Amino acid sequence: LDGVASGATRKAMPTRAIGLLLDPGAKVALPYASAKPVDAAKFAGFVTVPVTTAGDYLVSLSSEGWIEAIQDGAPLTSTAHTGDPDCPGLRKVVRFTLGAKPLTLQIANAPRGAVVLAITPAP
C-alpha cells in the first residue's frame, strides 16, 4: 500500500488503493472551498491524479469522511453513493462522472490521520 502525503500530485491514476496521509483539520489548507466545513478536531487532505479515460468512477474510503471530486476548479456532483459504518475497510463509496483531465480528490472530516483510498472505473 503506497503512503501518499496530502497535497501530492500523482503521475498516473493509481492501479491499487493508496494510503492518503491527512493533516489535522485545524491546520489543513484545501485547494478548493469545501461544501462541508472542515472540522478542526478531525483530519483532511487532498491528492491530484490524472484521468486519461472519461467515464464513471468509484471513489472508495476505508473510513468515515467527506469526499469531493474537483475538475477544472469546480466540484463534481456525485451520481450515487453507499456506505456502511459497520463494514471494516470499506466505509464509503461515491460515484462520479469524470472527464479526461486532472482530478483533485479532497477528503475532509476523517476521524484519523490517514485513509485508504481507491479510485476505480465503475462497472
mmCIF file of N, CA and C in Angstrom:
data_model
loop_
_atom_site.group_PDB
_atom_site.id
_atom_site.type_symbol
_atom_site.label_atom_id
_atom_site.label_comp_id
_atom_site.label_asym_id
_atom_site.label_seq_id
_atom_site.Cartn_x
_atom_site.Cartn_y
_atom_site.Cartn_z
ATOM 1 N N LEU A 1 0.855 -1.176 0.000
ATOM 2 C CA LEU A 1 0.000 0.000 0.000
ATOM 3 C C LEU A 1 0.897 1.235 0.000
ATOM 4 N N ASP A 2 0.775 2.075 -1.021
ATOM 5 C CA ASP A 2 1.552 3.310 -1.088
ATOM 6 C C ASP A 2 1.062 4.297 -0.044
ATOM 7 N N GLY A 3 1.985 4.999 0.600
ATOM 8 C CA GLY A 3 1.631 6.092 1.500
ATOM 9 C C GLY A 3 1.858 7.410 0.766
ATOM 10 N N VAL A 4 0.833 8.189 0.596
ATOM 11 C CA VAL A 4 0.900 9.433 -0.175
ATOM 12 C C VAL A 4 0.581 10.601 0.754
ATOM 13 N N ALA A 5 1.459 11.594 0.764
ATOM 14 C CA ALA A 5 1.228 12.774 1.592
ATOM 15 C C ALA A 5 0.133 13.643 0.990
ATOM 16 N N SER A 6 -0.632 14.278 1.839
ATOM 17 C CA SER A 6 -1.639 15.221 1.367
ATOM 18 C C SER A 6 -0.966 16.292 0.518
ATOM 19 N N GLY A 7 -1.608 16.636 -0.585
ATOM 20 C CA GLY A 7 -1.084 17.650 -1.500
ATOM 21 C C GLY A 7 -0.297 17.073 -2.657
ATOM 22 N N ALA A 8 -0.096 15.755 -2.667
ATOM 23 C CA ALA A 8 0.689 15.118 -3.727
ATOM 24 C C ALA A 8 -0.049 15.158 -5.061
ATOM 25 N N THR A 9 0.738 15.192 -6.125
ATOM 26 C CA THR A 9 0.210 15.041 -7.485
ATOM 27 C C THR A 9 0.808 13.761 -8.046
ATOM 28 N N ARG A 10 -0.043 12.817 -8.364
ATOM 29 C CA ARG A 10 0.402 11.532 -8.916
ATOM 30 C C ARG A 10 0.614 11.664 -10.423
ATOM 31 N N LYS A 11 1.589 10.940 -10.943
ATOM 32 C CA LYS A 11 1.866 10.980 -12.392
ATOM 33 C C LYS A 11 0.932 10.072 -13.164
ATOM 34 N N ALA A 12 0.313 9.123 -12.462
ATOM 35 C CA ALA A 12 -0.615 8.191 -13.109
ATOM 36 C C ALA A 12 -1.747 7.875 -12.139
ATOM 37 N N MET A 13 -2.872 7.483 -12.685
ATOM 38 C CA MET A 13 -4.004 7.042 -11.864
ATOM 39 C C MET A 13 -3.541 5.814 -11.080
ATOM 40 N N PRO A 14 -3.754 5.764 -9.776
ATOM 41 C CA PRO A 14 -3.344 4.585 -9.011
ATOM 42 C C PRO A 14 -4.071 3.347 -9.510
ATOM 43 N N THR A 15 -3.337 2.249 -9.623
ATOM 44 C CA THR A 15 -3.933 0.987 -10.062
ATOM 45 C C THR A 15 -4.370 0.135 -8.882
ATOM 46 N N ARG A 16 -4.063 0.611 -7.678
ATOM 47 C CA ARG A 16 -4.498 -0.064 -6.458
ATOM 48 C C ARG A 16 -4.737 0.993 -5.389
ATOM 49 N N ALA A 17 -5.240 0.578 -4.271
ATOM 50 C CA ALA A 17 -5.535 1.510 -3.185
ATOM 51 C C ALA A 17 -4.252 2.196 -2.711
ATOM 52 N N ILE A 18 -4.412 3.428 -2.244
ATOM 53 C CA ILE A 18 -3.295 4.174 -1.681
ATOM 54 C C ILE A 18 -3.662 4.608 -0.267
ATOM 55 N N GLY A 19 -2.668 4.770 0.551
ATOM 56 C CA GLY A 19 -2.868 5.327 1.887
ATOM 57 C C GLY A 19 -2.640 6.824 1.803
ATOM 58 N N LEU A 20 -3.665 7.618 1.986
ATOM 59 C CA LEU A 20 -3.541 9.071 1.927
ATOM 60 C C LEU A 20 -3.351 9.597 3.343
ATOM 61 N N LEU A 21 -2.198 10.237 3.577
ATOM 62 C CA LEU A 21 -1.894 10.813 4.878
ATOM 63 C C LEU A 21 -2.603 12.152 4.975
ATOM 64 N N LEU A 22 -3.327 12.358 6.040
ATOM 65 C CA LEU A 22 -4.147 13.557 6.216
ATOM 66 C C LEU A 22 -3.524 14.474 7.266
ATOM 67 N N ASP A 23 -3.893 15.735 7.221
ATOM 68 C CA ASP A 23 -3.415 16.735 8.165
ATOM 69 C C ASP A 23 -4.524 17.068 9.160
ATOM 70 N N PRO A 24 -4.156 17.540 10.354
ATOM 71 C CA PRO A 24 -5.184 17.972 11.300
ATOM 72 C C PRO A 24 -6.079 19.047 10.674
ATOM 73 N N GLY A 25 -7.371 18.936 10.886
ATOM 74 C CA GLY A 25 -8.331 19.876 10.302
ATOM 75 C C GLY A 25 -8.034 21.320 10.658
ATOM 76 N N ALA A 26 -7.492 21.556 11.848
ATOM 77 C CA ALA A 26 -7.185 22.920 12.277
ATOM 78 C C ALA A 26 -6.031 23.530 11.486
ATOM 79 N N LYS A 27 -5.234 22.675 10.818
ATOM 80 C CA LYS A 27 -4.044 23.171 10.110
ATOM 81 C C LYS A 27 -4.103 23.010 8.593
ATOM 82 N N VAL A 28 -5.064 22.258 8.097
ATOM 83 C CA VAL A 28 -5.094 21.935 6.670
ATOM 84 C C VAL A 28 -5.581 23.113 5.830
ATOM 85 N N ALA A 29 -5.023 23.220 4.635
ATOM 86 C CA ALA A 29 -5.484 24.213 3.651
ATOM 87 C C ALA A 29 -5.851 23.443 2.385
ATOM 88 N N LEU A 30 -7.137 23.207 2.178
ATOM 89 C CA LEU A 30 -7.582 22.521 0.969
ATOM 90 C C LEU A 30 -7.523 23.498 -0.201
ATOM 91 N N PRO A 31 -7.209 23.011 -1.413
ATOM 92 C CA PRO A 31 -7.068 23.924 -2.550
ATOM 93 C C PRO A 31 -8.381 24.528 -3.034
ATOM 94 N N TYR A 32 -9.494 23.885 -2.719
ATOM 95 C CA TYR A 32 -10.797 24.382 -3.166
ATOM 96 C C TYR A 32 -11.727 24.495 -1.958
ATOM 97 N N ALA A 33 -12.595 25.484 -1.982
ATOM 98 C CA ALA A 33 -13.558 25.647 -0.900
ATOM 99 C C ALA A 33 -14.424 24.394 -0.815
ATOM 100 N N SER A 34 -14.579 23.883 0.380
ATOM 101 C CA SER A 34 -15.344 22.662 0.580
ATOM 102 C C SER A 34 -16.820 22.993 0.816
ATOM 103 N N ALA A 35 -17.688 22.119 0.324
ATOM 104 C CA ALA A 35 -19.122 22.282 0.550
ATOM 105 C C ALA A 35 -19.475 21.985 2.003
ATOM 106 N N LYS A 36 -18.596 21.259 2.682
ATOM 107 C CA LYS A 36 -18.815 20.923 4.084
ATOM 108 C C LYS A 36 -17.650 21.495 4.882
ATOM 109 N N PRO A 37 -17.913 22.299 5.897
ATOM 110 C CA PRO A 37 -16.823 22.883 6.683
ATOM 111 C C PRO A 37 -15.914 21.808 7.277
ATOM 112 N N VAL A 38 -14.618 22.074 7.255
ATOM 113 C CA VAL A 38 -13.655 21.140 7.811
ATOM 114 C C VAL A 38 -13.710 21.248 9.340
ATOM 115 N N ASP A 39 -13.888 20.124 9.998
ATOM 116 C CA ASP A 39 -13.926 20.053 11.454
ATOM 117 C C ASP A 39 -12.492 20.136 11.969
ATOM 118 N N ALA A 40 -12.196 21.134 12.764
ATOM 119 C CA ALA A 40 -10.843 21.348 13.279
ATOM 120 C C ALA A 40 -10.345 20.173 14.108
ATOM 121 N N ALA A 41 -11.253 19.387 14.682
ATOM 122 C CA ALA A 41 -10.881 18.258 15.522
ATOM 123 C C ALA A 41 -10.668 16.966 14.723
ATOM 124 N N LYS A 42 -10.925 17.001 13.410
ATOM 125 C CA LYS A 42 -10.757 15.805 12.579
ATOM 126 C C LYS A 42 -9.611 16.032 11.599
ATOM 127 N N PHE A 43 -9.537 15.260 10.512
ATOM 128 C CA PHE A 43 -8.416 15.310 9.583
ATOM 129 C C PHE A 43 -8.900 15.508 8.150
ATOM 130 N N ALA A 44 -8.027 16.108 7.326
ATOM 131 C CA ALA A 44 -8.383 16.378 5.933
ATOM 132 C C ALA A 44 -7.126 16.377 5.074
ATOM 133 N N GLY A 45 -7.332 16.247 3.767
ATOM 134 C CA GLY A 45 -6.216 16.290 2.827
ATOM 135 C C GLY A 45 -6.711 16.135 1.412
ATOM 136 N N PHE A 46 -5.754 16.122 0.481
ATOM 137 C CA PHE A 46 -6.130 16.008 -0.926
ATOM 138 C C PHE A 46 -5.002 15.378 -1.720
ATOM 139 N N VAL A 47 -5.371 14.866 -2.885
ATOM 140 C CA VAL A 47 -4.424 14.304 -3.842
ATOM 141 C C VAL A 47 -4.951 14.609 -5.238
ATOM 142 N N THR A 48 -4.039 14.831 -6.176
ATOM 143 C CA THR A 48 -4.422 15.092 -7.567
ATOM 144 C C THR A 48 -3.894 13.951 -8.431
ATOM 145 N N VAL A 49 -4.750 13.446 -9.305
ATOM 146 C CA VAL A 49 -4.386 12.340 -10.200
ATOM 147 C C VAL A 49 -4.858 12.659 -11.614
ATOM 148 N N PRO A 50 -4.144 12.141 -12.632
ATOM 149 C CA PRO A 50 -4.636 12.325 -13.999
ATOM 150 C C PRO A 50 -5.722 11.299 -14.317
ATOM 151 N N VAL A 51 -6.717 11.731 -15.045
ATOM 152 C CA VAL A 51 -7.742 10.810 -15.553
ATOM 153 C C VAL A 51 -7.540 10.777 -17.064
ATOM 154 N N THR A 52 -7.160 9.620 -17.601
ATOM 155 C CA THR A 52 -6.881 9.524 -19.039
ATOM 156 C C THR A 52 -8.085 9.068 -19.851
ATOM 157 N N THR A 53 -9.040 8.425 -19.183
ATOM 158 C CA THR A 53 -10.241 7.949 -19.873
ATOM 159 C C THR A 53 -11.473 8.481 -19.153
ATOM 160 N N ALA A 54 -12.282 9.262 -19.852
ATOM 161 C CA ALA A 54 -13.511 9.793 -19.266
ATOM 162 C C ALA A 54 -14.478 8.650 -18.965
ATOM 163 N N GLY A 55 -15.288 8.842 -17.938
ATOM 164 C CA GLY A 55 -16.290 7.838 -17.613
ATOM 165 C C GLY A 55 -16.683 7.905 -16.159
ATOM 166 N N ASP A 56 -17.443 6.909 -15.724
ATOM 167 C CA ASP A 56 -17.880 6.825 -14.341
ATOM 168 C C ASP A 56 -16.834 6.086 -13.512
ATOM 169 N N TYR A 57 -16.528 6.646 -12.339
ATOM 170 C CA TYR A 57 -15.536 6.071 -11.436
ATOM 171 C C TYR A 57 -16.112 6.000 -10.031
ATOM 172 N N LEU A 58 -15.608 5.030 -9.270
ATOM 173 C CA LEU A 58 -15.966 4.884 -7.870
ATOM 174 C C LEU A 58 -14.779 5.334 -7.024
ATOM 175 N N VAL A 59 -15.049 6.185 -6.045
ATOM 176 C CA VAL A 59 -14.034 6.606 -5.087
ATOM 177 C C VAL A 59 -14.426 5.960 -3.766
ATOM 178 N N SER A 60 -13.537 5.114 -3.240
ATOM 179 C CA SER A 60 -13.823 4.348 -2.032
ATOM 180 C C SER A 60 -12.907 4.788 -0.898
ATOM 181 N N LEU A 61 -13.465 4.866 0.306
ATOM 182 C CA LEU A 61 -12.704 5.217 1.508
ATOM 183 C C LEU A 61 -12.817 4.099 2.531
ATOM 184 N N SER A 62 -11.736 3.917 3.273
ATOM 185 C CA SER A 62 -11.714 2.890 4.312
ATOM 186 C C SER A 62 -12.400 3.328 5.590
ATOM 187 N N SER A 63 -12.626 4.625 5.740
ATOM 188 C CA SER A 63 -13.253 5.118 6.968
ATOM 189 C C SER A 63 -14.205 6.251 6.637
ATOM 190 N N GLU A 64 -14.852 6.744 7.655
ATOM 191 C CA GLU A 64 -15.736 7.889 7.525
ATOM 192 C C GLU A 64 -14.960 9.074 6.950
ATOM 193 N N GLY A 65 -15.628 9.921 6.181
ATOM 194 C CA GLY A 65 -15.004 11.123 5.634
ATOM 195 C C GLY A 65 -15.852 11.711 4.521
ATOM 196 N N TRP A 66 -15.683 12.992 4.278
ATOM 197 C CA TRP A 66 -16.385 13.708 3.223
ATOM 198 C C TRP A 66 -15.505 13.688 1.978
ATOM 199 N N ILE A 67 -16.044 13.244 0.844
ATOM 200 C CA ILE A 67 -15.282 13.148 -0.411
ATOM 201 C C ILE A 67 -15.775 14.212 -1.368
ATOM 202 N N GLU A 68 -14.824 14.976 -1.930
ATOM 203 C CA GLU A 68 -15.157 15.918 -3.002
ATOM 204 C C GLU A 68 -14.227 15.650 -4.181
ATOM 205 N N ALA A 69 -14.820 15.577 -5.367
ATOM 206 C CA ALA A 69 -14.075 15.413 -6.613
ATOM 207 C C ALA A 69 -14.139 16.738 -7.360
ATOM 208 N N ILE A 70 -12.965 17.239 -7.786
ATOM 209 C CA ILE A 70 -12.906 18.550 -8.428
ATOM 210 C C ILE A 70 -12.148 18.442 -9.742
ATOM 211 N N GLN A 71 -12.757 18.963 -10.795
ATOM 212 C CA GLN A 71 -12.111 19.071 -12.101
ATOM 213 C C GLN A 71 -12.359 20.472 -12.641
ATOM 214 N N ASP A 72 -11.351 21.040 -13.297
ATOM 215 C CA ASP A 72 -11.450 22.401 -13.845
ATOM 216 C C ASP A 72 -11.858 23.417 -12.775
ATOM 217 N N GLY A 73 -11.415 23.208 -11.536
ATOM 218 C CA GLY A 73 -11.688 24.155 -10.466
ATOM 219 C C GLY A 73 -13.089 24.116 -9.899
ATOM 220 N N ALA A 74 -13.899 23.153 -10.335
ATOM 221 C CA ALA A 74 -15.296 23.091 -9.873
ATOM 222 C C ALA A 74 -15.600 21.713 -9.286
ATOM 223 N N PRO A 75 -16.370 21.666 -8.195
ATOM 224 C CA PRO A 75 -16.749 20.370 -7.631
ATOM 225 C C PRO A 75 -17.725 19.641 -8.549
ATOM 226 N N LEU A 76 -17.582 18.336 -8.594
ATOM 227 C CA LEU A 76 -18.483 17.491 -9.375
ATOM 228 C C LEU A 76 -19.584 16.971 -8.464
ATOM 229 N N THR A 77 -20.749 16.795 -9.018
ATOM 230 C CA THR A 77 -21.866 16.233 -8.275
ATOM 231 C C THR A 77 -21.779 14.715 -8.357
ATOM 232 N N SER A 78 -21.878 14.063 -7.217
ATOM 233 C CA SER A 78 -21.855 12.599 -7.230
ATOM 234 C C SER A 78 -23.144 12.087 -7.869
ATOM 235 N N THR A 79 -23.054 10.913 -8.491
ATOM 236 C CA THR A 79 -24.223 10.328 -9.136
ATOM 237 C C THR A 79 -24.814 9.191 -8.311
ATOM 238 N N ALA A 80 -24.067 8.712 -7.305
ATOM 239 C CA ALA A 80 -24.552 7.669 -6.402
ATOM 240 C C ALA A 80 -23.565 7.549 -5.251
ATOM 241 N N HIS A 81 -24.038 6.978 -4.164
ATOM 242 C CA HIS A 81 -23.143 6.719 -3.043
ATOM 243 C C HIS A 81 -23.736 5.619 -2.170
ATOM 244 N N THR A 82 -22.847 4.996 -1.424
ATOM 245 C CA THR A 82 -23.251 3.965 -0.486
ATOM 246 C C THR A 82 -22.262 3.965 0.664
ATOM 247 N N GLY A 83 -22.660 3.409 1.757
ATOM 248 C CA GLY A 83 -21.763 3.327 2.898
ATOM 249 C C GLY A 83 -22.337 2.434 3.966
ATOM 250 N N ASP A 84 -21.432 1.931 4.799
ATOM 251 C CA ASP A 84 -21.845 1.072 5.890
ATOM 252 C C ASP A 84 -20.886 1.290 7.052
ATOM 253 N N PRO A 85 -21.348 1.920 8.127
ATOM 254 C CA PRO A 85 -20.459 2.188 9.246
ATOM 255 C C PRO A 85 -19.933 0.919 9.917
ATOM 256 N N ASP A 86 -20.573 -0.218 9.651
ATOM 257 C CA ASP A 86 -20.141 -1.477 10.263
ATOM 258 C C ASP A 86 -19.253 -2.317 9.356
ATOM 259 N N CYS A 87 -18.865 -1.788 8.209
ATOM 260 C CA CYS A 87 -18.037 -2.534 7.269
ATOM 261 C C CYS A 87 -16.566 -2.124 7.436
ATOM 262 N N PRO A 88 -15.763 -2.965 8.064
ATOM 263 C CA PRO A 88 -14.360 -2.592 8.250
ATOM 264 C C PRO A 88 -13.605 -2.600 6.914
ATOM 265 N N GLY A 89 -12.878 -1.545 6.660
ATOM 266 C CA GLY A 89 -12.057 -1.476 5.456
ATOM 267 C C GLY A 89 -12.708 -0.813 4.270
ATOM 268 N N LEU A 90 -14.016 -0.809 4.197
ATOM 269 C CA LEU A 90 -14.711 -0.172 3.071
ATOM 270 C C LEU A 90 -15.940 0.548 3.620
ATOM 271 N N ARG A 91 -15.727 1.755 4.086
ATOM 272 C CA ARG A 91 -16.769 2.512 4.783
ATOM 273 C C ARG A 91 -17.706 3.238 3.835
ATOM 274 N N LYS A 92 -17.126 3.762 2.721
ATOM 275 C CA LYS A 92 -17.917 4.651 1.867
ATOM 276 C C LYS A 92 -17.459 4.521 0.418
ATOM 277 N N VAL A 93 -18.417 4.543 -0.512
ATOM 278 C CA VAL A 93 -18.126 4.537 -1.948
ATOM 279 C C VAL A 93 -19.012 5.593 -2.600
ATOM 280 N N VAL A 94 -18.388 6.475 -3.388
ATOM 281 C CA VAL A 94 -19.116 7.541 -4.076
ATOM 282 C C VAL A 94 -18.794 7.453 -5.569
ATOM 283 N N ARG A 95 -19.814 7.592 -6.397
ATOM 284 C CA ARG A 95 -19.668 7.502 -7.855
ATOM 285 C C ARG A 95 -19.664 8.903 -8.459
ATOM 286 N N PHE A 96 -18.696 9.141 -9.366
ATOM 287 C CA PHE A 96 -18.586 10.410 -10.078
ATOM 288 C C PHE A 96 -18.389 10.140 -11.562
ATOM 289 N N THR A 97 -18.912 11.030 -12.412
ATOM 290 C CA THR A 97 -18.617 11.004 -13.840
ATOM 291 C C THR A 97 -17.464 11.975 -14.061
ATOM 292 N N LEU A 98 -16.333 11.445 -14.537
ATOM 293 C CA LEU A 98 -15.108 12.226 -14.680
ATOM 294 C C LEU A 98 -14.765 12.464 -16.135
ATOM 295 N N GLY A 99 -14.189 13.627 -16.409
ATOM 296 C CA GLY A 99 -13.648 13.920 -17.725
ATOM 297 C C GLY A 99 -12.194 13.458 -17.794
ATOM 298 N N ALA A 100 -11.637 13.412 -18.985
ATOM 299 C CA ALA A 100 -10.239 13.017 -19.170
ATOM 300 C C ALA A 100 -9.355 14.233 -18.923
ATOM 301 N N LYS A 101 -9.128 14.535 -17.652
ATOM 302 C CA LYS A 101 -8.353 15.699 -17.218
ATOM 303 C C LYS A 101 -7.975 15.492 -15.757
ATOM 304 N N PRO A 102 -7.106 16.306 -15.215
ATOM 305 C CA PRO A 102 -6.705 16.125 -13.819
ATOM 306 C C PRO A 102 -7.896 16.188 -12.855
ATOM 307 N N LEU A 103 -7.808 15.344 -11.837
ATOM 308 C CA LEU A 103 -8.836 15.231 -10.808
ATOM 309 C C LEU A 103 -8.187 15.491 -9.452
ATOM 310 N N THR A 104 -8.778 16.383 -8.672
ATOM 311 C CA THR A 104 -8.349 16.572 -7.292
ATOM 312 C C THR A 104 -9.420 15.987 -6.391
ATOM 313 N N LEU A 105 -8.997 15.071 -5.531
ATOM 314 C CA LEU A 105 -9.902 14.494 -4.539
ATOM 315 C C LEU A 105 -9.577 15.109 -3.191
ATOM 316 N N GLN A 106 -10.573 15.708 -2.565
ATOM 317 C CA GLN A 106 -10.434 16.283 -1.237
ATOM 318 C C GLN A 106 -11.189 15.395 -0.255
ATOM 319 N N ILE A 107 -10.529 15.049 0.826
ATOM 320 C CA ILE A 107 -11.138 14.258 1.887
ATOM 321 C C ILE A 107 -11.157 15.134 3.131
ATOM 322 N N ALA A 108 -12.293 15.251 3.777
ATOM 323 C CA ALA A 108 -12.399 16.066 4.989
ATOM 324 C C ALA A 108 -13.159 15.298 6.058
ATOM 325 N N ASN A 109 -12.948 15.720 7.293
ATOM 326 C CA ASN A 109 -13.666 15.210 8.450
ATOM 327 C C ASN A 109 -13.484 13.708 8.668
ATOM 328 N N ALA A 110 -12.268 13.238 8.390
ATOM 329 C CA ALA A 110 -11.914 11.848 8.684
ATOM 330 C C ALA A 110 -11.511 11.748 10.155
ATOM 331 N N PRO A 111 -11.803 10.629 10.807
ATOM 332 C CA PRO A 111 -11.523 10.518 12.233
ATOM 333 C C PRO A 111 -10.049 10.305 12.585
ATOM 334 N N ARG A 112 -9.244 9.852 11.605
ATOM 335 C CA ARG A 112 -7.828 9.573 11.853
ATOM 336 C C ARG A 112 -6.953 10.255 10.807
ATOM 337 N N GLY A 113 -5.656 10.227 11.026
ATOM 338 C CA GLY A 113 -4.706 10.938 10.165
ATOM 339 C C GLY A 113 -4.348 10.244 8.871
ATOM 340 N N ALA A 114 -5.076 9.211 8.501
ATOM 341 C CA ALA A 114 -4.845 8.533 7.224
ATOM 342 C C ALA A 114 -6.104 7.767 6.836
ATOM 343 N N VAL A 115 -6.314 7.648 5.519
ATOM 344 C CA VAL A 115 -7.395 6.809 4.995
ATOM 345 C C VAL A 115 -6.832 5.990 3.853
ATOM 346 N N VAL A 116 -7.434 4.854 3.613
ATOM 347 C CA VAL A 116 -7.129 4.079 2.410
ATOM 348 C C VAL A 116 -8.144 4.513 1.376
ATOM 349 N N LEU A 117 -7.633 4.895 0.197
ATOM 350 C CA LEU A 117 -8.444 5.485 -0.863
ATOM 351 C C LEU A 117 -8.229 4.685 -2.143
ATOM 352 N N ALA A 118 -9.308 4.384 -2.845
ATOM 353 C CA ALA A 118 -9.203 3.692 -4.127
ATOM 354 C C ALA A 118 -10.066 4.444 -5.146
ATOM 355 N N ILE A 119 -9.553 4.522 -6.386
ATOM 356 C CA ILE A 119 -10.285 5.127 -7.494
ATOM 357 C C ILE A 119 -10.344 4.068 -8.591
ATOM 358 N N THR A 120 -11.540 3.613 -8.914
ATOM 359 C CA THR A 120 -11.673 2.533 -9.888
ATOM 360 C C THR A 120 -12.772 2.854 -10.890
ATOM 361 N N PRO A 121 -12.614 2.370 -12.142
ATOM 362 C CA PRO A 121 -13.706 2.540 -13.104
ATOM 363 C C PRO A 121 -14.960 1.838 -12.584
ATOM 364 N N ALA A 122 -16.098 2.478 -12.739
ATOM 365 C CA ALA A 122 -17.355 1.884 -12.301
ATOM 366 C C ALA A 122 -17.762 0.759 -13.247
ATOM 367 N N PRO A 123 -18.371 -0.288 -12.719
ATOM 368 C CA PRO A 123 -18.818 -1.387 -13.593
ATOM 369 C C PRO A 123 -20.001 -0.973 -14.430
#
